[in-house]
């Protein structure tokens, strides 16, 4: 019996020694892994492959107020210095005090509001779809008074407008579901001229002092004369065009849903350069100094040379990048779809900070920047934040 017990002790001791050795090896492996992780996290903020930790960066904006509603839509707020106007999913428009979010008035113009609100000094223009029956609908252009929300006039169209409205002085510009592009008198809604596009357009037009640039689902960028709508040139892209282009004095820049980014000669429409990202580009590029900043559905923000198209930098973020970048002096504000974070980049691609939205499952519409205030439509309503800069 004594020998048997002694053998048990030897076996037990041997097991302890093996267990100690195994733990030492495991601890050593974990330590080496921790070192690798720490080394990776200590990389520069502009990481070519992964977003760095942001918890040590200063917030770019501070919370001001929130207007709570369950009727928020994917349409942005229309913000001015004194008031903010918000379209809602039930067809209402509410006017809020820009400083504190208090309700000033609300109105129910009728129909489904289908594009962002635009305004002049006295009136707000609303593009709506009015269902006539189960199989047909018509378009309605309604104008309401800014101070009261009362209707000034309405104009009905056989079909609804398919793109956001652009209001410049006495003229409204938009494409219609009838595949024509229209110039309308802003005082009456009467047609100044129309131009055939040959296909449906879903992208906002870029309006200059001489030209209209508008892309279509048929992969064509049209350049029209602003005076009469006659076509100056057209360019065939690889994929559908679903965002407004941007331009400088010499060139026009835009992306397509196949991930291509184009630079065209503004006068002739001839291709200067093109590059391709890994996924769709459905937001408007922004010029920031010598860089052209572009979002892609591959979750990267790209900084391309506006002159050559060469990739200067790229930063990966979390979430679908479908909203337009917002240029703020030498900084770029990026807002992923359905995210509770906004990211602030320098024009060189350096990640400067973030703004986190508490108690929200994400931003559902393009943010609106007015002076130093930022207005964010979320699934919980409208949030106002102020820049710290």
Short mmCIF file of C-alpha atoms in Angstrom, two decimals:
data_model
loop_
_atom_site.label_atom_id
_atom_site.label_comp_id
_atom_site.label_asym_id
_atom_site.label_seq_id
_atom_site.Cartn_x
_atom_site.Cartn_y
_atom_site.Cartn_z
CA UNK A 1 0.00 0.00 0.00
CA UNK A 2 2.85 2.45 0.84
CA UNK A 3 4.51 1.89 -2.54
CA UNK A 4 1.18 2.45 -4.26
CA UNK A 5 0.68 5.81 -2.53
CA UNK A 6 4.22 6.88 -3.30
CA UNK A 7 3.60 6.13 -7.00
CA UNK A 8 0.46 8.24 -6.86
CA UNK A 9 2.42 11.18 -5.45
CA UNK A 10 5.03 10.83 -8.20
CA UNK A 11 2.33 10.87 -10.85
CA UNK A 12 0.66 13.89 -9.22
CA UNK A 13 3.99 15.74 -9.01
CA UNK A 14 4.71 14.96 -12.66
CA UNK A 15 1.31 16.35 -13.65
CA UNK A 16 2.00 19.58 -11.74
CA UNK A 17 5.34 20.02 -13.49
CA UNK A 18 3.71 19.49 -16.92
CA UNK A 19 0.90 21.93 -16.11
CA UNK A 20 3.36 24.60 -14.99
CA UNK A 21 5.42 24.19 -18.15
CA UNK A 22 2.29 24.42 -20.37
CA UNK A 23 1.11 27.60 -18.64
CA UNK A 24 4.52 29.18 -19.06
CA UNK A 25 4.51 28.45 -22.79
CA UNK A 26 0.93 29.75 -23.18
CA UNK A 27 1.70 32.92 -21.21
CA UNK A 28 4.76 33.50 -23.36
CA UNK A 29 2.68 33.15 -26.54
CA UNK A 30 0.00 35.54 -25.30
CA UNK A 31 2.64 38.06 -24.31
CA UNK A 32 4.17 37.94 -27.78
CA UNK A 33 0.69 38.42 -29.31
CA UNK A 34 0.06 41.40 -27.02
CA UNK A 35 3.33 42.94 -28.15
CA UNK A 36 2.30 42.57 -31.80
CA UNK A 37 -1.11 44.16 -31.12
CA UNK A 38 0.42 47.07 -29.24
CA UNK A 39 2.94 47.58 -32.00
CA UNK A 40 0.13 47.63 -34.59
CA UNK A 41 -1.88 50.16 -32.57
CA UNK A 42 1.10 52.48 -32.33
CA UNK A 43 1.18 53.02 -36.12
CA UNK A 44 0.58 56.58 -37.47
CA UNK A 45 -2.97 57.91 -37.58
CA UNK A 46 -3.08 57.83 -41.39
CA UNK A 47 -2.99 54.05 -41.73
CA UNK A 48 -3.24 52.79 -45.30
CA UNK A 49 -5.09 49.64 -44.29
CA UNK A 50 -6.93 50.10 -41.01
CA UNK A 51 -8.56 52.82 -38.95
CA UNK A 52 -6.71 53.62 -35.71
CA UNK A 53 -8.26 53.88 -32.27
CA UNK A 54 -10.02 57.19 -31.79
CA UNK A 55 -10.73 57.26 -28.08
CA UNK A 56 -7.79 59.59 -27.40
CA UNK A 57 -8.68 62.11 -30.10
CA UNK A 58 -10.58 65.27 -29.21
CA UNK A 59 -14.24 65.49 -30.33
CA UNK A 60 -14.81 67.76 -33.30
CA UNK A 61 -18.30 68.90 -32.24
CA UNK A 62 -20.29 69.36 -29.06
CA UNK A 63 -23.96 68.45 -28.66
CA UNK A 64 -26.47 71.36 -28.67
CA UNK A 65 -30.03 70.02 -28.82
CA UNK A 66 -32.24 67.27 -30.21
CA UNK A 67 -35.69 67.37 -31.83
CA UNK A 68 -37.19 63.94 -31.22
CA UNK A 69 -39.46 62.36 -33.85
CA UNK A 70 -40.19 58.88 -35.15
CA UNK A 71 -41.03 60.35 -38.59
CA UNK A 72 -37.51 61.21 -39.72
CA UNK A 73 -36.72 60.50 -43.38
CA UNK A 74 -33.56 59.98 -45.44
CA UNK A 75 -33.80 63.62 -46.51
CA UNK A 76 -31.45 66.20 -44.94
CA UNK A 77 -32.49 69.23 -42.94
CA UNK A 78 -32.55 72.66 -44.59
CA UNK A 79 -30.57 74.85 -42.18
CA UNK A 80 -30.23 78.64 -42.04
CA UNK A 81 -28.85 81.01 -39.42
CA UNK A 82 -32.14 81.42 -37.52
CA UNK A 83 -34.25 78.40 -38.51
CA UNK A 84 -34.00 74.73 -39.49
CA UNK A 85 -36.64 73.10 -41.70
CA UNK A 86 -37.11 69.33 -41.57
CA UNK A 87 -39.24 67.19 -43.94
CA UNK A 88 -40.93 64.20 -42.28
CA UNK A 89 -42.11 60.83 -43.57
CA UNK A 90 -45.78 61.61 -42.94
CA UNK A 91 -45.62 64.57 -45.36
CA UNK A 92 -45.19 67.28 -42.73
CA UNK A 93 -42.56 70.00 -42.67
CA UNK A 94 -41.50 71.43 -39.31
CA UNK A 95 -39.68 74.71 -38.69
CA UNK A 96 -37.37 74.76 -35.66
CA UNK A 97 -35.40 77.47 -33.88
CA UNK A 98 -31.78 76.88 -34.92
CA UNK A 99 -30.43 77.86 -31.51
CA UNK A 100 -32.53 75.59 -29.26
CA UNK A 101 -34.65 73.28 -31.45
CA UNK A 102 -38.00 74.71 -30.31
CA UNK A 103 -40.89 74.18 -32.74
CA UNK A 104 -41.91 77.35 -34.59
CA UNK A 105 -44.55 75.89 -36.90
CA UNK A 106 -45.51 72.76 -38.79
CA UNK A 107 -47.45 72.24 -41.98
CA UNK A 108 -48.83 69.30 -43.96
CA UNK A 109 -48.47 70.19 -47.65
CA UNK A 110 -49.73 66.80 -48.86
CA UNK A 111 -48.17 63.93 -50.75
CA UNK A 112 -44.84 62.25 -50.08
CA UNK A 113 -41.85 64.57 -49.97
CA UNK A 114 -39.25 63.01 -52.28
CA UNK A 115 -36.30 65.40 -52.37
CA UNK A 116 -34.48 67.84 -50.07
CA UNK A 117 -36.10 71.20 -49.40
CA UNK A 118 -34.65 74.29 -51.08
CA UNK A 119 -35.38 77.93 -50.26
CA UNK A 120 -34.86 81.56 -51.16
CA UNK A 121 -35.15 84.48 -48.73
CA UNK A 122 -38.93 84.16 -48.36
CA UNK A 123 -40.13 80.77 -49.56
CA UNK A 124 -39.47 77.03 -49.32
CA UNK A 125 -39.83 74.75 -52.37
CA UNK A 126 -41.09 71.20 -51.86
CA UNK A 127 -41.01 68.39 -54.43
CA UNK A 128 -43.65 65.73 -53.70
CA UNK A 129 -45.24 62.65 -55.19
CA UNK A 130 -49.03 62.49 -55.03
CA UNK A 131 -50.60 59.05 -55.49
CA UNK A 132 -53.63 59.33 -57.78
CA UNK A 133 -54.59 55.65 -57.46
CA UNK A 134 -52.90 52.28 -56.95
CA UNK A 135 -51.21 52.43 -60.35
CA UNK A 136 -50.48 56.09 -61.03
CA UNK A 137 -49.05 59.20 -59.42
CA UNK A 138 -48.11 62.75 -60.32
CA UNK A 139 -45.50 65.24 -59.31
CA UNK A 140 -46.25 68.34 -57.26
CA UNK A 141 -44.10 71.41 -56.77
CA UNK A 142 -45.36 73.30 -53.72
CA UNK A 143 -44.12 76.62 -52.38
CA UNK A 144 -44.71 77.61 -48.75
CA UNK A 145 -44.02 80.76 -46.75
CA UNK A 146 -40.97 80.58 -44.50
CA UNK A 147 -42.51 82.51 -41.65
CA UNK A 148 -45.87 80.72 -41.45
CA UNK A 149 -45.66 77.48 -43.42
CA UNK A 150 -48.75 78.50 -45.43
CA UNK A 151 -48.91 77.48 -49.09
CA UNK A 152 -48.14 80.26 -51.61
CA UNK A 153 -48.79 78.22 -54.79
CA UNK A 154 -48.59 74.72 -56.28
CA UNK A 155 -47.80 73.35 -59.72
CA UNK A 156 -48.72 69.81 -60.82
CA UNK A 157 -46.71 67.73 -63.29
CA UNK A 158 -47.67 64.46 -65.04
CA UNK A 159 -44.73 62.73 -63.34
CA UNK A 160 -42.62 63.42 -60.27
CA UNK A 161 -39.13 64.88 -60.27
CA UNK A 162 -36.45 62.21 -59.99
CA UNK A 163 -33.58 64.36 -58.71
CA UNK A 164 -33.13 66.96 -55.97
CA UNK A 165 -34.16 70.50 -56.89
CA UNK A 166 -31.55 73.19 -57.43
CA UNK A 167 -32.70 76.78 -56.89
CA UNK A 168 -30.60 79.60 -58.30
CA UNK A 169 -32.03 83.12 -58.30
CA UNK A 170 -35.31 82.93 -60.27
CA UNK A 171 -34.86 79.42 -61.66
CA UNK A 172 -35.39 75.83 -60.45
CA UNK A 173 -33.48 72.99 -62.11
CA UNK A 174 -34.33 69.27 -61.87
CA UNK A 175 -34.69 66.07 -63.86
CA UNK A 176 -38.08 64.39 -64.11
CA UNK A 177 -39.21 60.78 -64.28
CA UNK A 178 -40.22 61.49 -67.88
CA UNK A 179 -36.40 61.45 -68.59
CA UNK A 180 -36.24 65.18 -69.38
CA UNK A 181 -34.28 67.87 -67.57
CA UNK A 182 -36.20 71.04 -66.73
CA UNK A 183 -35.54 74.70 -66.12
CA UNK A 184 -38.54 76.19 -64.29
CA UNK A 185 -39.58 79.71 -63.33
CA UNK A 186 -39.34 79.84 -59.54
CA UNK A 187 -42.25 82.30 -59.27
CA UNK A 188 -44.79 80.16 -61.10
CA UNK A 189 -43.35 76.72 -61.84
CA UNK A 190 -43.76 77.29 -65.57
CA UNK A 191 -41.25 75.62 -67.88
CA UNK A 192 -38.47 77.83 -69.28
CA UNK A 193 -36.97 74.97 -71.29
CA UNK A 194 -36.59 71.20 -71.19
CA UNK A 195 -33.87 68.90 -72.51
CA UNK A 196 -34.15 65.16 -73.28
CA UNK A 197 -31.71 62.97 -71.33
CA UNK A 198 -32.77 59.69 -72.89
CA UNK A 199 -32.76 57.91 -69.54
CA UNK A 200 -33.74 58.34 -65.90
CA UNK A 201 -31.53 60.53 -63.74
CA UNK A 202 -31.25 60.18 -59.96
CA UNK A 203 -28.30 62.49 -59.38
CA UNK A 204 -28.38 66.15 -58.46
CA UNK A 205 -27.24 68.49 -61.22
CA UNK A 206 -24.22 70.75 -61.00
CA UNK A 207 -25.27 74.23 -62.16
CA UNK A 208 -22.66 76.82 -63.20
CA UNK A 209 -23.01 80.24 -64.76
CA UNK A 210 -22.91 78.68 -68.26
CA UNK A 211 -23.54 74.95 -67.94
CA UNK A 212 -25.65 72.20 -66.45
CA UNK A 213 -23.89 68.90 -65.69
CA UNK A 214 -26.25 65.97 -65.10
CA UNK A 215 -25.61 62.20 -65.06
CA UNK A 216 -28.03 59.36 -65.81
CA UNK A 217 -28.68 55.70 -65.05
CA UNK A 218 -27.67 54.97 -68.66
CA UNK A 219 -24.02 55.84 -67.86
CA UNK A 220 -24.01 59.23 -69.58
CA UNK A 221 -22.81 62.59 -68.26
CA UNK A 222 -24.55 65.43 -70.10
CA UNK A 223 -23.31 69.00 -70.37
CA UNK A 224 -26.15 71.35 -71.29
CA UNK A 225 -26.27 75.07 -72.02
CA UNK A 226 -27.86 76.84 -69.07
CA UNK A 227 -29.55 79.37 -71.39
CA UNK A 228 -31.62 76.97 -73.52
CA UNK A 229 -30.79 73.38 -72.51
CA UNK A 230 -29.02 72.49 -75.76
CA UNK A 231 -26.42 69.77 -75.36
CA UNK A 232 -22.80 70.91 -75.47
CA UNK A 233 -21.27 67.45 -75.06
CA UNK A 234 -21.86 64.06 -73.48
CA UNK A 235 -19.52 61.45 -72.04
CA UNK A 236 -20.13 57.71 -71.67
CA UNK A 237 -19.04 56.30 -68.30
CA UNK A 238 -18.58 52.67 -67.27
CA UNK A 239 -21.45 52.62 -64.78
CA UNK A 240 -24.56 54.56 -63.66
CA UNK A 241 -24.01 58.10 -62.36
CA UNK A 242 -25.83 58.69 -59.07
CA UNK A 243 -24.21 61.79 -57.57
CA UNK A 244 -23.55 65.33 -58.66
CA UNK A 245 -20.16 66.12 -60.19
CA UNK A 246 -17.85 68.84 -58.97
CA UNK A 247 -15.76 71.20 -61.09
CA UNK A 248 -12.99 73.76 -61.14
CA UNK A 249 -12.23 76.23 -63.93
CA UNK A 250 -10.78 73.58 -66.25
CA UNK A 251 -12.17 70.17 -65.25
CA UNK A 252 -15.26 68.24 -64.17
CA UNK A 253 -14.93 65.34 -61.68
CA UNK A 254 -17.43 62.57 -60.89
CA UNK A 255 -17.65 58.90 -59.92
CA UNK A 256 -19.83 56.02 -61.07
CA UNK A 257 -21.42 52.94 -59.54
CA UNK A 258 -18.70 50.68 -60.94
CA UNK A 259 -16.08 52.46 -58.82
CA UNK A 260 -14.52 54.64 -61.53
CA UNK A 261 -13.57 58.26 -60.91
CA UNK A 262 -13.33 60.55 -63.95
CA UNK A 263 -11.71 63.85 -64.76
CA UNK A 264 -12.98 65.50 -67.97
CA UNK A 265 -12.03 68.64 -69.80
CA UNK A 266 -14.82 71.04 -68.89
CA UNK A 267 -15.12 72.61 -72.36
CA UNK A 268 -14.89 69.54 -74.57
CA UNK A 269 -15.92 66.67 -72.33
CA UNK A 270 -12.80 64.71 -73.29
CA UNK A 271 -11.30 62.33 -70.75
CA UNK A 272 -8.23 63.69 -68.94
CA UNK A 273 -7.77 60.75 -66.54
CA UNK A 274 -9.69 57.99 -64.82
CA UNK A 275 -8.95 55.77 -61.84
CA UNK A 276 -10.85 52.94 -60.23
CA UNK A 277 -11.61 52.19 -56.59
CA UNK A 278 -12.73 48.78 -55.35
CA UNK A 279 -16.45 49.62 -55.12
CA UNK A 280 -19.16 52.08 -56.14
CA UNK A 281 -18.78 55.84 -55.85
CA UNK A 282 -22.20 57.37 -55.20
CA UNK A 283 -21.24 60.64 -53.55
CA UNK A 284 -19.94 63.94 -54.89
CA UNK A 285 -16.14 64.36 -54.82
CA UNK A 286 -14.78 67.42 -53.02
CA UNK A 287 -11.82 69.56 -54.04
CA UNK A 288 -9.51 70.25 -51.09
CA UNK A 289 -6.44 72.16 -52.21
CA UNK A 290 -4.59 70.01 -54.75
CA UNK A 291 -6.54 66.90 -53.71
CA UNK A 292 -9.81 65.45 -54.90
CA UNK A 293 -11.41 63.72 -51.90
CA UNK A 294 -13.74 60.83 -52.75
CA UNK A 295 -15.77 58.29 -50.77
CA UNK A 296 -16.13 54.73 -52.03
CA UNK A 297 -18.34 51.82 -50.99
CA UNK A 298 -15.14 49.89 -50.25
CA UNK A 299 -15.13 51.94 -46.98
CA UNK A 300 -12.11 53.99 -47.99
CA UNK A 301 -11.83 57.76 -48.26
CA UNK A 302 -9.39 58.57 -51.07
CA UNK A 303 -7.27 61.61 -51.69
CA UNK A 304 -6.38 61.75 -55.38
CA UNK A 305 -4.24 64.31 -57.14
CA UNK A 306 -6.75 66.52 -58.94
CA UNK A 307 -4.17 67.10 -61.67
CA UNK A 308 -3.05 63.54 -62.42
CA UNK A 309 -5.45 61.16 -60.65
CA UNK A 310 -2.60 59.57 -58.69
CA UNK A 311 -3.56 58.22 -55.25
CA UNK A 312 -1.99 60.49 -52.62
CA UNK A 313 -3.57 58.79 -49.58
CA UNK A 314 -6.48 56.67 -48.45
CA UNK A 315 -8.04 55.99 -45.06
CA UNK A 316 -10.38 53.13 -44.20
CA UNK A 317 -13.41 53.93 -42.04
CA UNK A 318 -16.24 51.82 -40.67
CA UNK A 319 -19.61 51.88 -42.42
CA UNK A 320 -20.98 52.55 -45.90
CA UNK A 321 -19.63 55.84 -47.29
CA UNK A 322 -22.57 57.03 -49.38
CA UNK A 323 -22.94 60.61 -48.10
CA UNK A 324 -21.03 63.47 -49.69
CA UNK A 325 -17.83 64.56 -47.95
CA UNK A 326 -18.23 68.05 -46.44
CA UNK A 327 -15.35 70.48 -46.91
CA UNK A 328 -14.70 72.72 -43.87
CA UNK A 329 -11.82 75.04 -44.75
CA UNK A 330 -8.82 72.66 -44.93
CA UNK A 331 -10.70 69.81 -43.27
CA UNK A 332 -13.07 67.12 -44.55
CA UNK A 333 -16.04 65.78 -42.58
CA UNK A 334 -16.96 62.16 -43.39
CA UNK A 335 -20.22 60.56 -42.25
CA UNK A 336 -20.81 56.83 -42.79
CA UNK A 337 -24.40 55.72 -43.42
CA UNK A 338 -26.24 54.45 -40.30
CA UNK A 339 -23.19 55.19 -38.16
CA UNK A 340 -23.17 56.93 -34.78
CA UNK A 341 -19.79 58.55 -35.56
CA UNK A 342 -18.52 61.33 -37.80
CA UNK A 343 -14.85 61.61 -38.74
CA UNK A 344 -12.82 64.73 -39.34
CA UNK A 345 -9.85 64.48 -41.73
CA UNK A 346 -7.27 66.97 -42.87
CA UNK A 347 -6.98 67.47 -46.62
CA UNK A 348 -3.79 65.38 -46.42
CA UNK A 349 -5.78 62.44 -45.01
CA UNK A 350 -4.76 62.78 -41.36
CA UNK A 351 -7.50 61.69 -38.97
CA UNK A 352 -8.12 64.66 -36.65
CA UNK A 353 -11.07 63.63 -34.51
CA UNK A 354 -14.57 62.26 -34.27
CA UNK A 355 -18.02 63.14 -33.01
CA UNK A 356 -20.04 60.37 -31.38
CA UNK A 357 -23.85 60.43 -31.20
CA UNK A 358 -25.17 58.95 -27.99
CA UNK A 359 -28.30 56.79 -27.90
CA UNK A 360 -28.78 56.57 -31.66
CA UNK A 361 -28.52 53.70 -34.09
CA UNK A 362 -27.18 55.94 -36.82
CA UNK A 363 -27.37 58.87 -39.22
CA UNK A 364 -29.82 58.30 -42.07
CA UNK A 365 -29.44 61.47 -44.18
CA UNK A 366 -26.67 63.67 -45.48
CA UNK A 367 -25.52 66.04 -42.68
CA UNK A 368 -26.10 69.76 -43.10
CA UNK A 369 -23.42 72.26 -42.11
CA UNK A 370 -24.54 75.84 -41.50
CA UNK A 371 -21.94 78.29 -40.22
CA UNK A 372 -20.40 76.45 -37.24
CA UNK A 373 -23.42 74.20 -36.58
CA UNK A 374 -23.97 70.68 -37.86
CA UNK A 375 -27.46 69.19 -38.22
CA UNK A 376 -27.80 65.40 -38.29
CA UNK A 377 -30.94 63.45 -39.15
CA UNK A 378 -31.06 60.16 -37.25
CA UNK A 379 -33.70 57.51 -36.74
CA UNK A 380 -34.52 59.33 -33.46
CA UNK A 381 -34.99 62.80 -34.99
CA UNK A 382 -32.74 65.80 -35.59
CA UNK A 383 -29.54 66.50 -33.66
CA UNK A 384 -27.74 69.85 -33.64
CA UNK A 385 -24.03 70.09 -32.79
CA UNK A 386 -21.59 72.98 -32.77
CA UNK A 387 -18.02 72.94 -34.00
CA UNK A 388 -15.32 73.39 -31.36
CA UNK A 389 -12.99 75.11 -33.81
#
